[in-house]
Amino acid sequence: MKKIALHWQIMIGMVAGVLFGVLMTSFDWGADFVIDWIAPIGTIFIKSLKLIAIPLIVASLVKGISDLEDISKFKNIGLKTITIYILTTVVAITIGLVMVNLFQPGSGISAETIDQLTTKYAENSSVTSKLAEAQTQKTAGPLQFLTDMVPENAVKAMGDNGLMLQVIFFTIFLGISMLLVTPKQSAPLKAFFDSLNEIVLKMVDLIMLMAPFAVFALLAKVVVTSDDPNLLIALLKYAMVVVLGLGIMVCFYMSLIAFYVKKSPLWFLKQLAPAQLLAFSTSSSAATLPVTMERVDEHIGVDKEVSSFVLPVGATINMDGTSLYQGVAAVFIAQALGHHLGFADQLTIVLTALLASIGSAAVPGAGMVMLVIVLEAVGFPAEKLAIGLALIFAVDRPLDMCRTVINVTGDATVATVIAKSSGKLNPPEEKNWDDNYKGEI
Ligand code: ASP
């Protein structure tokens, strides 16, 4: 029997999860049942992916760098990566700002809705904790992010998924030093990491066998814990503007794939689909990273020399979906609360949202924390910040799911573009126990 493609299996799991969630909301005990008995499957899946993220980054980055013939190639890839990441982020914020100014979703919000949302969410612990987190981020000095990138203890850095940039720093340092000793001296370590890399990629395939069930659980939980649908309707225009902007961003990426990489956008999306669907279900580009790396390496054919660096760095610093959302959300809140934003303010938004996307963690809801900093940068009164966040809180989770898809798609597109420009795009390799799993072990 022909096996259903992985992305279809995941999609069936997602639809079934939503339907099951809706069904469960009609019973008093439904939400508790989903949270106690179904949701843990999703949590276990996310934890398993996070479990292999650090070994995968270390192994593939060491392999990528130690395969290089000379270090200057790495410098080139590094510079190109940072430049293209900044450019795509600026494009994303600009699209967001154009859309929100064009459609003005904030002007139609009635005072009554604002009141209703404020009463419901302004004191909500998630909103207040986001405000507090933003304050800690803000007190950091301008070069703090550079200091934060250098670990003082490699093992400790590897013990915390939030310290991904520190791990990347250590691994690049290790990889470059391996290039500087004789091949005989580096061979055992290189063989070790090559083997670790292949084995961890296989672990990704094995974890993915659980994906259709995990997305079922994740989406069922999203449905039973979601907010009052009436509030979602009040914010529909705002949500549509964000989603439309994200859609334009996909068209932008696909035009890069078609015209620069010269590959079919449909083929590209099909190869990447499992990672995108997981990004949607988990709302976390960090949790999705192992799958993104596996798809981009093995299914799109980007050489490890490129993907092992571009993707983990992208997951931490390149968040196009998040930046676009911050642009739209900041202006929406200002429109709804009658705070006028001039052209200079909008430029400030571009700049702060760019920096904020570099600083945002790749976890659910991180974009909202940085939004506070963007709002403060345009002089939004501090006492109204909680009201501002309360306004968009009800639709944050679904929008988070959508913007995470764009964050992941952006990283994969940039990796493919850089691979093309460096002559590092190979024909994809097909492996067992993958999409092409035939039943044998
Ligand atoms: N959830 C997003 C991510 O992990 C970040 C955000 O926009 O909140 O990519």
mmCIF file of N, CA and C in Angstrom, residues 194-286:
data_model
loop_
_atom_site.group_PDB
_atom_site.id
_atom_site.type_symbol
_atom_site.label_atom_id
_atom_site.label_comp_id
_atom_site.label_asym_id
_atom_site.label_seq_id
_atom_site.Cartn_x
_atom_site.Cartn_y
_atom_site.Cartn_z
ATOM 1 N N ASP A 194 30.816 13.555 12.839
ATOM 2 C CA ASP A 194 30.116 13.095 11.629
ATOM 3 C C ASP A 194 29.119 12.005 11.994
ATOM 4 N N SER A 195 29.588 11.095 12.824
ATOM 5 C CA SER A 195 28.735 9.978 13.196
ATOM 6 C C SER A 195 27.572 10.474 14.063
ATOM 7 N N LEU A 196 27.880 11.358 15.013
ATOM 8 C CA LEU A 196 26.825 11.906 15.874
ATOM 9 C C LEU A 196 25.761 12.613 15.031
ATOM 10 N N ASN A 197 26.229 13.356 14.025
ATOM 11 C CA ASN A 197 25.317 14.101 13.169
ATOM 12 C C ASN A 197 24.327 13.174 12.455
ATOM 13 N N GLU A 198 24.852 12.099 11.840
ATOM 14 C CA GLU A 198 23.975 11.157 11.133
ATOM 15 C C GLU A 198 22.981 10.530 12.108
ATOM 16 N N ILE A 199 23.464 10.194 13.292
ATOM 17 C CA ILE A 199 22.595 9.499 14.249
ATOM 18 C C ILE A 199 21.500 10.437 14.775
ATOM 19 N N VAL A 200 21.875 11.697 15.044
ATOM 20 C CA VAL A 200 20.849 12.620 15.558
ATOM 21 C C VAL A 200 19.808 12.912 14.471
ATOM 22 N N LEU A 201 20.254 12.991 13.221
ATOM 23 C CA LEU A 201 19.269 13.212 12.146
ATOM 24 C C LEU A 201 18.293 12.028 12.087
ATOM 25 N N LYS A 202 18.796 10.849 12.354
ATOM 26 C CA LYS A 202 17.909 9.683 12.383
ATOM 27 C C LYS A 202 16.931 9.803 13.556
ATOM 28 N N MET A 203 17.424 10.368 14.672
ATOM 29 C CA MET A 203 16.514 10.558 15.808
ATOM 30 C C MET A 203 15.365 11.492 15.412
ATOM 31 N N VAL A 204 15.679 12.488 14.569
ATOM 32 C CA VAL A 204 14.610 13.387 14.113
ATOM 33 C C VAL A 204 13.551 12.566 13.372
ATOM 34 N N ASP A 205 14.017 11.682 12.469
ATOM 35 C CA ASP A 205 13.058 10.866 11.713
ATOM 36 C C ASP A 205 12.182 10.036 12.648
ATOM 37 N N LEU A 206 12.821 9.473 13.672
ATOM 38 C CA LEU A 206 12.053 8.622 14.592
ATOM 39 C C LEU A 206 11.037 9.447 15.381
ATOM 40 N N ILE A 207 11.461 10.622 15.848
ATOM 41 C CA ILE A 207 10.525 11.476 16.599
ATOM 42 C C ILE A 207 9.350 11.872 15.692
ATOM 43 N N MET A 208 9.663 12.083 14.410
ATOM 44 C CA MET A 208 8.613 12.515 13.482
ATOM 45 C C MET A 208 7.534 11.454 13.273
ATOM 46 N N LEU A 209 7.833 10.208 13.607
ATOM 47 C CA LEU A 209 6.792 9.177 13.489
ATOM 48 C C LEU A 209 5.629 9.507 14.429
ATOM 49 N N MET A 210 5.954 10.271 15.472
ATOM 50 C CA MET A 210 4.939 10.626 16.463
ATOM 51 C C MET A 210 4.181 11.906 16.054
ATOM 52 N N ALA A 211 4.688 12.598 15.042
ATOM 53 C CA ALA A 211 4.177 13.938 14.720
ATOM 54 C C ALA A 211 2.655 14.010 14.508
ATOM 55 N N PRO A 212 2.060 13.105 13.708
ATOM 56 C CA PRO A 212 0.611 13.252 13.472
ATOM 57 C C PRO A 212 -0.194 13.197 14.767
ATOM 58 N N PHE A 213 0.235 12.354 15.726
ATOM 59 C CA PHE A 213 -0.496 12.250 17.001
ATOM 60 C C PHE A 213 -0.220 13.480 17.871
ATOM 61 N N ALA A 214 1.030 13.934 17.803
ATOM 62 C CA ALA A 214 1.407 15.087 18.622
ATOM 63 C C ALA A 214 0.652 16.341 18.183
ATOM 64 N N VAL A 215 0.546 16.572 16.860
ATOM 65 C CA VAL A 215 -0.163 17.787 16.432
ATOM 66 C C VAL A 215 -1.642 17.693 16.778
ATOM 67 N N PHE A 216 -2.170 16.468 16.753
ATOM 68 C CA PHE A 216 -3.559 16.263 17.186
ATOM 69 C C PHE A 216 -3.713 16.801 18.610
ATOM 70 N N ALA A 217 -2.789 16.361 19.489
ATOM 71 C CA ALA A 217 -2.869 16.757 20.896
ATOM 72 C C ALA A 217 -2.658 18.267 21.048
ATOM 73 N N LEU A 218 -1.675 18.810 20.325
ATOM 74 C CA LEU A 218 -1.363 20.240 20.474
ATOM 75 C C LEU A 218 -2.551 21.096 20.043
ATOM 76 N N LEU A 219 -3.159 20.735 18.903
ATOM 77 C CA LEU A 219 -4.259 21.578 18.422
ATOM 78 C C LEU A 219 -5.528 21.397 19.254
ATOM 79 N N ALA A 220 -5.750 20.173 19.735
ATOM 80 C CA ALA A 220 -6.923 19.977 20.598
ATOM 81 C C ALA A 220 -6.778 20.876 21.824
ATOM 82 N N LYS A 221 -5.548 20.968 22.351
ATOM 83 C CA LYS A 221 -5.334 21.812 23.539
ATOM 84 C C LYS A 221 -5.541 23.297 23.198
ATOM 85 N N VAL A 222 -5.018 23.711 22.030
ATOM 86 C CA VAL A 222 -5.213 25.120 21.642
ATOM 87 C C VAL A 222 -6.703 25.444 21.600
ATOM 88 N N VAL A 223 -7.495 24.521 21.023
ATOM 89 C CA VAL A 223 -8.935 24.795 20.893
ATOM 90 C C VAL A 223 -9.607 24.874 22.271
ATOM 91 N N VAL A 224 -9.333 23.907 23.150
ATOM 92 C CA VAL A 224 -10.063 23.943 24.435
ATOM 93 C C VAL A 224 -9.581 25.072 25.350
ATOM 94 N N THR A 225 -8.392 25.595 25.114
ATOM 95 C CA THR A 225 -7.933 26.685 25.990
ATOM 96 C C THR A 225 -8.093 28.049 25.315
ATOM 97 N N SER A 226 -8.746 28.069 24.131
ATOM 98 C CA SER A 226 -8.820 29.359 23.415
ATOM 99 C C SER A 226 -9.887 30.269 24.027
ATOM 100 N N ASP A 227 -9.800 31.545 23.615
ATOM 101 C CA ASP A 227 -10.675 32.536 24.237
ATOM 102 C C ASP A 227 -12.067 32.565 23.626
ATOM 103 N N ASP A 228 -12.898 33.371 24.229
ATOM 104 C CA ASP A 228 -14.258 33.580 23.778
ATOM 105 C C ASP A 228 -14.272 33.958 22.286
ATOM 106 N N PRO A 229 -14.979 33.177 21.445
ATOM 107 C CA PRO A 229 -14.954 33.448 19.997
ATOM 108 C C PRO A 229 -15.451 34.849 19.636
ATOM 109 N N ASN A 230 -16.328 35.446 20.484
ATOM 110 C CA ASN A 230 -16.836 36.791 20.158
ATOM 111 C C ASN A 230 -15.727 37.828 20.158
ATOM 112 N N LEU A 231 -14.769 37.638 21.089
ATOM 113 C CA LEU A 231 -13.650 38.583 21.131
ATOM 114 C C LEU A 231 -12.788 38.413 19.894
ATOM 115 N N LEU A 232 -12.664 37.160 19.447
ATOM 116 C CA LEU A 232 -11.863 36.925 18.248
ATOM 117 C C LEU A 232 -12.493 37.655 17.067
ATOM 118 N N ILE A 233 -13.824 37.666 17.020
ATOM 119 C CA ILE A 233 -14.502 38.320 15.895
ATOM 120 C C ILE A 233 -14.253 39.834 15.934
ATOM 121 N N ALA A 234 -14.264 40.414 17.148
ATOM 122 C CA ALA A 234 -14.017 41.859 17.258
ATOM 123 C C ALA A 234 -12.639 42.221 16.722
ATOM 124 N N LEU A 235 -11.711 41.269 16.839
ATOM 125 C CA LEU A 235 -10.342 41.561 16.410
ATOM 126 C C LEU A 235 -10.047 40.971 15.035
ATOM 127 N N LEU A 236 -11.106 40.557 14.346
ATOM 128 C CA LEU A 236 -10.916 39.854 13.086
ATOM 129 C C LEU A 236 -10.151 40.682 12.052
ATOM 130 N N LYS A 237 -10.496 41.986 11.967
ATOM 131 C CA LYS A 237 -9.866 42.803 10.925
ATOM 132 C C LYS A 237 -8.358 42.903 11.177
ATOM 133 N N TYR A 238 -8.008 43.100 12.457
ATOM 134 C CA TYR A 238 -6.587 43.172 12.815
ATOM 135 C C TYR A 238 -5.892 41.857 12.469
ATOM 136 N N ALA A 239 -6.534 40.745 12.867
ATOM 137 C CA ALA A 239 -5.926 39.434 12.608
ATOM 138 C C ALA A 239 -5.768 39.201 11.107
ATOM 139 N N MET A 240 -6.771 39.628 10.326
ATOM 140 C CA MET A 240 -6.713 39.428 8.872
ATOM 141 C C MET A 240 -5.561 40.220 8.261
ATOM 142 N N VAL A 241 -5.336 41.439 8.801
ATOM 143 C CA VAL A 241 -4.237 42.257 8.264
ATOM 144 C C VAL A 241 -2.902 41.551 8.511
ATOM 145 N N VAL A 242 -2.739 40.989 9.731
ATOM 146 C CA VAL A 242 -1.482 40.271 10.018
ATOM 147 C C VAL A 242 -1.348 39.082 9.066
ATOM 148 N N VAL A 243 -2.436 38.302 8.940
ATOM 149 C CA VAL A 243 -2.352 37.086 8.114
ATOM 150 C C VAL A 243 -2.095 37.444 6.644
ATOM 151 N N LEU A 244 -2.742 38.502 6.178
ATOM 152 C CA LEU A 244 -2.527 38.929 4.784
ATOM 153 C C LEU A 244 -1.064 39.329 4.578
ATOM 154 N N GLY A 245 -0.530 40.079 5.527
ATOM 155 C CA GLY A 245 0.886 40.488 5.447
ATOM 156 C C GLY A 245 1.786 39.266 5.426
ATOM 157 N N LEU A 246 1.492 38.282 6.271
ATOM 158 C CA LEU A 246 2.314 37.069 6.303
ATOM 159 C C LEU A 246 2.221 36.342 4.958
ATOM 160 N N GLY A 247 1.014 36.370 4.365
ATOM 161 C CA GLY A 247 0.824 35.737 3.046
ATOM 162 C C GLY A 247 1.703 36.418 1.991
ATOM 163 N N ILE A 248 1.765 37.755 2.045
ATOM 164 C CA ILE A 248 2.611 38.484 1.079
ATOM 165 C C ILE A 248 4.075 38.101 1.278
ATOM 166 N N MET A 249 4.436 37.895 2.539
ATOM 167 C CA MET A 249 5.816 37.492 2.849
ATOM 168 C C MET A 249 6.139 36.139 2.206
ATOM 169 N N VAL A 250 5.173 35.216 2.259
ATOM 170 C CA VAL A 250 5.402 33.907 1.612
ATOM 171 C C VAL A 250 5.632 34.113 0.119
ATOM 172 N N CYS A 251 4.816 35.005 -0.506
ATOM 173 C CA CYS A 251 4.993 35.260 -1.952
ATOM 174 C C CYS A 251 6.388 35.815 -2.203
ATOM 175 N N PHE A 252 6.865 36.683 -1.301
ATOM 176 C CA PHE A 252 8.207 37.252 -1.461
ATOM 177 C C PHE A 252 9.266 36.136 -1.428
ATOM 178 N N TYR A 253 9.144 35.230 -0.432
ATOM 179 C CA TYR A 253 10.118 34.118 -0.351
ATOM 180 C C TYR A 253 10.043 33.252 -1.602
ATOM 181 N N MET A 254 8.807 32.982 -2.043
ATOM 182 C CA MET A 254 8.666 32.074 -3.178
ATOM 183 C C MET A 254 9.204 32.693 -4.455
ATOM 184 N N SER A 255 9.139 34.034 -4.541
ATOM 185 C CA SER A 255 9.720 34.645 -5.735
ATOM 186 C C SER A 255 11.250 34.517 -5.684
ATOM 187 N N LEU A 256 11.838 34.543 -4.481
ATOM 188 C CA LEU A 256 13.293 34.322 -4.385
ATOM 189 C C LEU A 256 13.634 32.897 -4.831
ATOM 190 N N ILE A 257 12.796 31.945 -4.397
ATOM 191 C CA ILE A 257 13.050 30.541 -4.762
ATOM 192 C C ILE A 257 12.908 30.370 -6.286
ATOM 193 N N ALA A 258 11.866 30.992 -6.865
ATOM 194 C CA ALA A 258 11.627 30.800 -8.304
ATOM 195 C C ALA A 258 12.682 31.526 -9.136
ATOM 196 N N PHE A 259 12.924 32.799 -8.829
ATOM 197 C CA PHE A 259 13.767 33.596 -9.736
ATOM 198 C C PHE A 259 15.246 33.523 -9.415
ATOM 199 N N TYR A 260 15.595 33.379 -8.152
ATOM 200 C CA TYR A 260 17.027 33.330 -7.830
ATOM 201 C C TYR A 260 17.533 31.887 -7.741
ATOM 202 N N VAL A 261 16.826 31.080 -6.948
ATOM 203 C CA VAL A 261 17.288 29.689 -6.776
ATOM 204 C C VAL A 261 16.920 28.851 -8.016
ATOM 205 N N LYS A 262 15.927 29.319 -8.769
ATOM 206 C CA LYS A 262 15.439 28.639 -9.966
ATOM 207 C C LYS A 262 14.901 27.231 -9.669
ATOM 208 N N LYS A 263 14.128 27.139 -8.608
ATOM 209 C CA LYS A 263 13.449 25.884 -8.282
ATOM 210 C C LYS A 263 11.958 26.191 -8.198
ATOM 211 N N SER A 264 11.142 25.146 -8.319
ATOM 212 C CA SER A 264 9.705 25.383 -8.250
ATOM 213 C C SER A 264 9.286 25.693 -6.802
ATOM 214 N N PRO A 265 8.564 26.809 -6.585
ATOM 215 C CA PRO A 265 8.105 27.126 -5.234
ATOM 216 C C PRO A 265 7.252 26.008 -4.636
ATOM 217 N N LEU A 266 6.460 25.341 -5.498
ATOM 218 C CA LEU A 266 5.607 24.274 -4.969
ATOM 219 C C LEU A 266 6.441 23.119 -4.446
ATOM 220 N N TRP A 267 7.481 22.792 -5.202
ATOM 221 C CA TRP A 267 8.398 21.728 -4.761
ATOM 222 C C TRP A 267 9.020 22.122 -3.412
ATOM 223 N N PHE A 268 9.460 23.376 -3.330
ATOM 224 C CA PHE A 268 10.109 23.857 -2.106
ATOM 225 C C PHE A 268 9.157 23.736 -0.912
ATOM 226 N N LEU A 269 7.913 24.212 -1.115
ATOM 227 C CA LEU A 269 6.953 24.173 -0.008
ATOM 228 C C LEU A 269 6.631 22.740 0.399
ATOM 229 N N LYS A 270 6.590 21.849 -0.607
ATOM 230 C CA LYS A 270 6.281 20.450 -0.302
ATOM 231 C C LYS A 270 7.406 19.835 0.541
ATOM 232 N N GLN A 271 8.644 20.173 0.208
ATOM 233 C CA GLN A 271 9.769 19.617 0.966
ATOM 234 C C GLN A 271 9.775 20.147 2.394
ATOM 235 N N LEU A 272 9.399 21.425 2.543
ATOM 236 C CA LEU A 272 9.489 22.075 3.850
ATOM 237 C C LEU A 272 8.237 21.848 4.712
ATOM 238 N N ALA A 273 7.134 21.400 4.061
ATOM 239 C CA ALA A 273 5.829 21.377 4.735
ATOM 240 C C ALA A 273 5.830 20.780 6.147
ATOM 241 N N PRO A 274 6.457 19.612 6.393
ATOM 242 C CA PRO A 274 6.376 19.089 7.763
ATOM 243 C C PRO A 274 6.901 20.085 8.799
ATOM 244 N N ALA A 275 7.984 20.804 8.467
ATOM 245 C CA ALA A 275 8.522 21.786 9.418
ATOM 246 C C ALA A 275 7.532 22.936 9.606
ATOM 247 N N GLN A 276 6.912 23.379 8.513
ATOM 248 C CA GLN A 276 5.951 24.493 8.632
ATOM 249 C C GLN A 276 4.747 24.090 9.481
ATOM 250 N N LEU A 277 4.272 22.861 9.252
ATOM 251 C CA LEU A 277 3.098 22.416 10.011
ATOM 252 C C LEU A 277 3.428 22.286 11.499
ATOM 253 N N LEU A 278 4.657 21.858 11.782
ATOM 254 C CA LEU A 278 5.045 21.774 13.191
ATOM 255 C C LEU A 278 5.213 23.155 13.799
ATOM 256 N N ALA A 279 5.738 24.081 13.014
ATOM 257 C CA ALA A 279 5.883 25.451 13.515
ATOM 258 C C ALA A 279 4.504 25.972 13.910
ATOM 259 N N PHE A 280 3.514 25.695 13.061
ATOM 260 C CA PHE A 280 2.151 26.140 13.325
ATOM 261 C C PHE A 280 1.613 25.478 14.597
ATOM 262 N N SER A 281 1.841 24.181 14.727
ATOM 263 C CA SER A 281 1.248 23.465 15.869
ATOM 264 C C SER A 281 1.959 23.776 17.177
ATOM 265 N N THR A 282 3.284 24.030 17.131
ATOM 266 C CA THR A 282 4.017 24.229 18.387
ATOM 267 C C THR A 282 4.214 25.697 18.738
ATOM 268 N N SER A 283 4.059 26.615 17.762
ATOM 269 C CA SER A 283 4.326 28.051 17.975
ATOM 270 C C SER A 283 5.745 28.292 18.443
ATOM 271 N N SER A 284 6.673 27.431 18.078
ATOM 272 C CA SER A 284 8.041 27.664 18.531
ATOM 273 C C SER A 284 9.031 27.278 17.435
ATOM 274 N N SER A 285 9.765 28.277 16.926
ATOM 275 C CA SER A 285 10.737 27.921 15.892
ATOM 276 C C SER A 285 11.912 27.162 16.488
ATOM 277 N N ALA A 286 12.161 27.345 17.799
ATOM 278 C CA ALA A 286 13.266 26.605 18.416
ATOM 279 C C ALA A 286 12.934 25.120 18.493
#
